[in-house]
Structures are given as structure tokens and as C-alpha cells.
PDB file of C-alpha atoms in Angstrom:
ATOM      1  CA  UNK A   1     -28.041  40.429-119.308  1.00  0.00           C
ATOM      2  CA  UNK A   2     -31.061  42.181-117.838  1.00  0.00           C
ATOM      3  CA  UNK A   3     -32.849  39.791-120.416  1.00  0.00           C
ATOM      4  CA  UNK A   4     -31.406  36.650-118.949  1.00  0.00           C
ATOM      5  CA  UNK A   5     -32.503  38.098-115.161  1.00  0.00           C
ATOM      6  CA  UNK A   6     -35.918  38.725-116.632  1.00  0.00           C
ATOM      7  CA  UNK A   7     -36.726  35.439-117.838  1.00  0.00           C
ATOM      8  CA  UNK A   8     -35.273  33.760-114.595  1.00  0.00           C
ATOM      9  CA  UNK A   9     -37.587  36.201-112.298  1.00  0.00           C
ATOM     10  CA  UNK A  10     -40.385  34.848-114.545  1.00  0.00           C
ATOM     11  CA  UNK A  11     -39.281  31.038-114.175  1.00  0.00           C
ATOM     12  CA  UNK A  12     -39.090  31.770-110.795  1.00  0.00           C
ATOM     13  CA  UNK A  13     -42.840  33.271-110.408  1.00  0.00           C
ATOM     14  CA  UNK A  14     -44.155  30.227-111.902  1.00  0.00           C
ATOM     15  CA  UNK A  15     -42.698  27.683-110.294  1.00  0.00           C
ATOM     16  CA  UNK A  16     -43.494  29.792-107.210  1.00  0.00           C
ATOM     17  CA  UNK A  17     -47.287  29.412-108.649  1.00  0.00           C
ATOM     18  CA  UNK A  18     -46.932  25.962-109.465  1.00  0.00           C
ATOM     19  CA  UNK A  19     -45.673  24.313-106.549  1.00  0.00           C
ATOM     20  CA  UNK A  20     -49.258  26.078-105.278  1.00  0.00           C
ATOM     21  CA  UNK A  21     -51.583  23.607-107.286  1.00  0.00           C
ATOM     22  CA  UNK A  22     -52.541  20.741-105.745  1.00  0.00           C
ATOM     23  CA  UNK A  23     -50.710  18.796-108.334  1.00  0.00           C
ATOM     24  CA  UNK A  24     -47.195  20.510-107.541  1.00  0.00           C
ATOM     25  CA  UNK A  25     -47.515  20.170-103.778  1.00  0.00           C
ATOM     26  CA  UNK A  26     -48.216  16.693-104.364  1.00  0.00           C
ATOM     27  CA  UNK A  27     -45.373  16.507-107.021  1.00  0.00           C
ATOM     28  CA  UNK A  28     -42.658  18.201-104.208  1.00  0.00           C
ATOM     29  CA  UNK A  29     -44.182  15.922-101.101  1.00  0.00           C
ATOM     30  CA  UNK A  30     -43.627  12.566-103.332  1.00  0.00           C
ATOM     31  CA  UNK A  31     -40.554  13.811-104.125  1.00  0.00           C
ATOM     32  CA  UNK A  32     -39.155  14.298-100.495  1.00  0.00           C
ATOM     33  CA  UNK A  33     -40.932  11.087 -99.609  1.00  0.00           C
ATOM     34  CA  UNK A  34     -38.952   9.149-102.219  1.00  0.00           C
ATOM     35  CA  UNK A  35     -35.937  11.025-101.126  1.00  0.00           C
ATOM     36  CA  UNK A  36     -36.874   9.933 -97.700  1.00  0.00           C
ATOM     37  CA  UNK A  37     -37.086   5.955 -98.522  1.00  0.00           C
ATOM     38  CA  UNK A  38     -33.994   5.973-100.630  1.00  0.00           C
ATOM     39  CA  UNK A  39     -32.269   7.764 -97.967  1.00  0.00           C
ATOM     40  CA  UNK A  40     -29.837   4.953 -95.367  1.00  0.00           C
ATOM     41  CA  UNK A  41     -30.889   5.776 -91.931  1.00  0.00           C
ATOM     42  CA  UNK A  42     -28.851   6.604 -89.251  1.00  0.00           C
ATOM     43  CA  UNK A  43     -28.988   7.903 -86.024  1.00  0.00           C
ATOM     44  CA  UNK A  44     -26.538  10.993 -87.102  1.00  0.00           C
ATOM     45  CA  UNK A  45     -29.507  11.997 -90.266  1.00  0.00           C
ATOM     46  CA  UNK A  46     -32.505  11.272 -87.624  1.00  0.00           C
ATOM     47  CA  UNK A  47     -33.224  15.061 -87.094  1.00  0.00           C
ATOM     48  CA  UNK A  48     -32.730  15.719 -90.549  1.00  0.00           C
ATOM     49  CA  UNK A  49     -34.925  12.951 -91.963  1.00  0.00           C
ATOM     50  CA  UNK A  50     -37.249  13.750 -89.265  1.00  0.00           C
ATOM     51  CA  UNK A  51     -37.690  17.754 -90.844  1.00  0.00           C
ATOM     52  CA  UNK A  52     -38.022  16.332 -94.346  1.00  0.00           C
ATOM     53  CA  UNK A  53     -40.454  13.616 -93.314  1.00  0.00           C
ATOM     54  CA  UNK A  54     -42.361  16.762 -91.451  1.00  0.00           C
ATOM     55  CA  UNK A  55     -41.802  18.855 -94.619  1.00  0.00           C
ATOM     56  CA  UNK A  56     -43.103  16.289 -96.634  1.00  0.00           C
ATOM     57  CA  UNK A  57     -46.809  15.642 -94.303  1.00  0.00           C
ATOM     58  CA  UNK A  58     -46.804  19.643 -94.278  1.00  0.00           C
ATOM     59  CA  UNK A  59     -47.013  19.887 -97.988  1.00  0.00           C
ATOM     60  CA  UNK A  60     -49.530  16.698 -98.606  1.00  0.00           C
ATOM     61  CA  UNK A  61     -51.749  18.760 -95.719  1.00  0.00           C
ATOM     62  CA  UNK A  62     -51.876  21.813 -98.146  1.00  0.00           C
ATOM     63  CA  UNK A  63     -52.367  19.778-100.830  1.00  0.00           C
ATOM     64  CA  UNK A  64     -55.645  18.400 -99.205  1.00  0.00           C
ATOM     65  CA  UNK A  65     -56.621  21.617 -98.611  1.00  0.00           C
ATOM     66  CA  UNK A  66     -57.176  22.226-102.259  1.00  0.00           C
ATOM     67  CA  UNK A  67     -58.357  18.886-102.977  1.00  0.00           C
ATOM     68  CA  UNK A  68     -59.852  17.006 -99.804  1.00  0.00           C
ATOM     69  CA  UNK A  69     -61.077  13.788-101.638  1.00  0.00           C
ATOM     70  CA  UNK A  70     -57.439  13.138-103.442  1.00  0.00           C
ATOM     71  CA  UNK A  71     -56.744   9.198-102.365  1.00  0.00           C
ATOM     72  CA  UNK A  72     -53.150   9.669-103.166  1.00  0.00           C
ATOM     73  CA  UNK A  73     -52.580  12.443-100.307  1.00  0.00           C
ATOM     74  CA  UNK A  74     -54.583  10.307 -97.851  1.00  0.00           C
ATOM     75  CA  UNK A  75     -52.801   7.217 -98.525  1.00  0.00           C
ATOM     76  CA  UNK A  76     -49.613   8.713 -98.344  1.00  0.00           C
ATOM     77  CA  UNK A  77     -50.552  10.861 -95.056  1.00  0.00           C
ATOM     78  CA  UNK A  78     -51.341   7.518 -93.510  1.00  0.00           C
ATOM     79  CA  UNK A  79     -47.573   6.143 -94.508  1.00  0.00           C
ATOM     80  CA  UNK A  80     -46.221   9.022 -93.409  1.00  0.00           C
ATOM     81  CA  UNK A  81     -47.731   9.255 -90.031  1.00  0.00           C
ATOM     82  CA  UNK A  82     -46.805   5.780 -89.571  1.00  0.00           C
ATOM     83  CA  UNK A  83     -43.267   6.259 -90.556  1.00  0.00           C
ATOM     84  CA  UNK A  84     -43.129   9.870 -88.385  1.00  0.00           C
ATOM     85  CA  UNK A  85     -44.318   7.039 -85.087  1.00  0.00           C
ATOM     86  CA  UNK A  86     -42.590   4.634 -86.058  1.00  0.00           C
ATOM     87  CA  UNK A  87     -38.735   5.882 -86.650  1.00  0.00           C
ATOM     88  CA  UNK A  88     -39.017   9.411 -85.321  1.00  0.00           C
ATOM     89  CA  UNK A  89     -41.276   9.800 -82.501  1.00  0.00           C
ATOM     90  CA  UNK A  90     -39.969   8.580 -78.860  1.00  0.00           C
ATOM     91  CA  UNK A  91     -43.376   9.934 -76.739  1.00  0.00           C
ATOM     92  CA  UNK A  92     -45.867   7.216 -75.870  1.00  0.00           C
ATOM     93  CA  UNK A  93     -48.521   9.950 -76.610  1.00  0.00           C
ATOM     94  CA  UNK A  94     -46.933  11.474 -79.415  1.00  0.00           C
ATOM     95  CA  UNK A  95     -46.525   8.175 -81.170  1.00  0.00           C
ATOM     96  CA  UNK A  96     -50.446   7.159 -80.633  1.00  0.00           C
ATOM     97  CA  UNK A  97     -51.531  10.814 -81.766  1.00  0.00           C
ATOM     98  CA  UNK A  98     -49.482  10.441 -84.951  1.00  0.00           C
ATOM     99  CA  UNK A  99     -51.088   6.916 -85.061  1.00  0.00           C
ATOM    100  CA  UNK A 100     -54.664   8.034 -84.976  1.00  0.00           C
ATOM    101  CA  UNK A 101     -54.190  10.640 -87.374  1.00  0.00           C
ATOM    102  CA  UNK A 102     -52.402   7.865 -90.203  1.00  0.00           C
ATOM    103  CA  UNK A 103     -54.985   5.361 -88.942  1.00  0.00           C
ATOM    104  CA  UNK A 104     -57.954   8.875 -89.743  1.00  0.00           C
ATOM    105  CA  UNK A 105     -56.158   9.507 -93.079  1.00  0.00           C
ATOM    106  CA  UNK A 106     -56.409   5.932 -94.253  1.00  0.00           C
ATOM    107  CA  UNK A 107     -59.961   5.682 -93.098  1.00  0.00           C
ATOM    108  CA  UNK A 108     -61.116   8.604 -95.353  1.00  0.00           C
ATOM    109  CA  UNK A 109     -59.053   7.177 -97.983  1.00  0.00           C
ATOM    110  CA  UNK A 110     -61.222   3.878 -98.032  1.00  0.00           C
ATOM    111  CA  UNK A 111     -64.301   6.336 -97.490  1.00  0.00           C
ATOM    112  CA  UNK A 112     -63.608   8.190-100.936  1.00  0.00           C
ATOM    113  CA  UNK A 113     -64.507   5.361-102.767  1.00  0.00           C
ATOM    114  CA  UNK A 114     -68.241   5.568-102.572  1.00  0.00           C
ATOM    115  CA  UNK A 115     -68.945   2.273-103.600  1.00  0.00           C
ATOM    116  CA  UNK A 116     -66.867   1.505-100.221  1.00  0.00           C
ATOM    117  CA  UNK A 117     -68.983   3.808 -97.995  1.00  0.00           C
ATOM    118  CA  UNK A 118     -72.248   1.925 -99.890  1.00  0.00           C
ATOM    119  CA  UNK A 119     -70.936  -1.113 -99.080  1.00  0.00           C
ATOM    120  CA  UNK A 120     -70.030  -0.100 -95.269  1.00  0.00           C
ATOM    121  CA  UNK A 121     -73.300   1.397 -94.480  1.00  0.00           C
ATOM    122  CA  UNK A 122     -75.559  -1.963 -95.775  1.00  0.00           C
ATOM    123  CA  UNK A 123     -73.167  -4.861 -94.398  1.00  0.00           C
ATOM    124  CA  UNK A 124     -70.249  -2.999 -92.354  1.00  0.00           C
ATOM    125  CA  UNK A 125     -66.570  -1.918 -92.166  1.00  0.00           C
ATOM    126  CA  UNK A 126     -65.407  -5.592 -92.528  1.00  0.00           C
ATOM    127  CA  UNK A 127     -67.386  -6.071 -95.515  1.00  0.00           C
ATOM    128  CA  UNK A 128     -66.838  -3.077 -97.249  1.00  0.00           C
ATOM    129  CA  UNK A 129     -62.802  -3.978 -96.616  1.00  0.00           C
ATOM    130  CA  UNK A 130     -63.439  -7.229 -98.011  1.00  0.00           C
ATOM    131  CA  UNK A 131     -64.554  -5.317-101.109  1.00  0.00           C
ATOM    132  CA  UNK A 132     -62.171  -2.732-101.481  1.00  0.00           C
ATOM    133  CA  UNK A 133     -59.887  -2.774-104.219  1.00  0.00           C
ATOM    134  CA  UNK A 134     -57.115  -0.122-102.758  1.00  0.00           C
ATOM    135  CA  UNK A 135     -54.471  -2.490-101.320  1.00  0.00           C
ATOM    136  CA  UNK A 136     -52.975   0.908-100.734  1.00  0.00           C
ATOM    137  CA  UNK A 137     -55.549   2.538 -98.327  1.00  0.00           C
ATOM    138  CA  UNK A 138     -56.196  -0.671 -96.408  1.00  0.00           C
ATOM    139  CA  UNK A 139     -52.688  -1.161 -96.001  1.00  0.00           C
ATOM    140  CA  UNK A 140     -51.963   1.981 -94.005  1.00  0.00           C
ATOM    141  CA  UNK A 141     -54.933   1.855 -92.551  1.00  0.00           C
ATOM    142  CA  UNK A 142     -54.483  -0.951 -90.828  1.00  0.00           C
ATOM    143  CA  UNK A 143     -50.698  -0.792 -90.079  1.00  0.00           C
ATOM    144  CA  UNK A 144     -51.733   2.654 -88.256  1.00  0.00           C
ATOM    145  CA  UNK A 145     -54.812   0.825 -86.101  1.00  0.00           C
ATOM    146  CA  UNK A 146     -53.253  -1.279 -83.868  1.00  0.00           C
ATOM    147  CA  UNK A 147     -49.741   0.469 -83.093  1.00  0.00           C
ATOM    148  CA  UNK A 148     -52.002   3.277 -82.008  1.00  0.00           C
ATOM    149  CA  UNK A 149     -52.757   0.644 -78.376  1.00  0.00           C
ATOM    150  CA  UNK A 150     -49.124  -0.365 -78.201  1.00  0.00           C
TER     151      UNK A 150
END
């Protein structure tokens, strides 16, 4: 018995350690997120979905904090700051702040790829879009720009 509660304190430690990587942050957030999409909405689960959908930004933040150039948290910090403004948020202002910081996310997510930023600085923004190969990135990106002047 004290065996079998030994073993589970252990398993317990280091899942407590892994969910602190990068990589298991990332692995929990895409997991709520998923959860999130798959999930029906309705007005009765709005609260709820709206603390999982906050969970979920919360752990993609810490995840960034331990790896700031990761594409895959920027990209999905600009979808989920859209979604947040777009199904959850009721506040003029609180929708364009949550806007501007998708819009931010998926701007630094273009920016990791330095062949972007190369192109940007010689021929522009427009160009260096033009050239980018993350669908991705420019997707959220731009779905975040102009709902942020609605």
C-alpha cells in the first residue's frame, strides 16, 4: 500500500514538473483549446468557456515565457484573442484591447521568421506578407487588424 502511494506522489511530482516545460504548457493549452472548439456553444456554458478560453491564453503566456520565439504559441495567442473578442467580450474597449494584443501576437509570429523580417525591412510589410509561407500567422493576424476599428 504505502508502495502504491509512493509511486503515485512520484507520478504526481512529475507531471507537476512537466506541465512546467514549455512543451507541457503548450501540450495542456492545445488541449483546452481543442476542448474549446469541439465544445457546442451556448449561452448557459458562456462563463465557463469563457474561464477555459482564459485558462487556455494564461498557459500559452507562460509558455512564451520560456520560449518567446515559439510560432505555435503566437499563432495560437492571436486565435485566441480573437475568439476571447469575438464570442466572450461585450466592452467596446475590451474587445479592441484583446484585438490589438491577437493582432501583436500574430505580428511577432510573422516577425520570427527572419527571412520575413529581411524581406519587410528591404521592400515592406506587404511584401514580406506576400512572401510568407505561414498561412497560419497571416491568418490571425489579419482577422485581429481590422475588428480592432469596429
Amino acid at each position: 500500500m504505502r508502495g502504491a502511494l509512493l509511486i503515485l506522489a512520484l507520478a504526481a511530482v512529475s507531471l507537476v514538473g512537466w506541465a512546467q516545460t514549455a512543451e507541457g504548457l503548450i501540450a495542456q493549452a492545445d488541449a483546452i483549446f481543442q476542448e474549446l472548439w469541439a465544445t457546442e456553444y451556448s449561452p448557459e456554458a458562456h462563463v465557463a468557456l469563457q474561464a477555459r478560453l482564459q485558462e487556455a491564453i494564461s498557459l500559452y503566456e507562460q509558455a512564451l515565457a520560456l520560449d518567446e520565439a515559439n510560432v505555435h504559441v503566437l499563432v495560437m495567442l492571436a486565435r485566441c484573442y480573437y475568439t476571447l473578442a469575438d464570442m466572450f467580450l461585450a466592452e467596446d474597449g475590451d474587445k479592441k484591447a484583446a484585438y490589438i494584443q491577437g493582432q501583436g501576437y500574430g505580428e511577432r509570429a510573422l516577425r520570427a521568421d527572419p527571412t520575413f523580417v529581411q524581406i519587410e525591412e528591404g521592400q515592406g510589410f506587404v511584401a514580406a506578407v506576400q512572401a510568407c509561407e505561414n498561412l497560419e500567422a497571416i491568418y490571425w493576424t489579419y482577422a485581429n487588424w481590422p475588428r480592432k476599428d469596429e
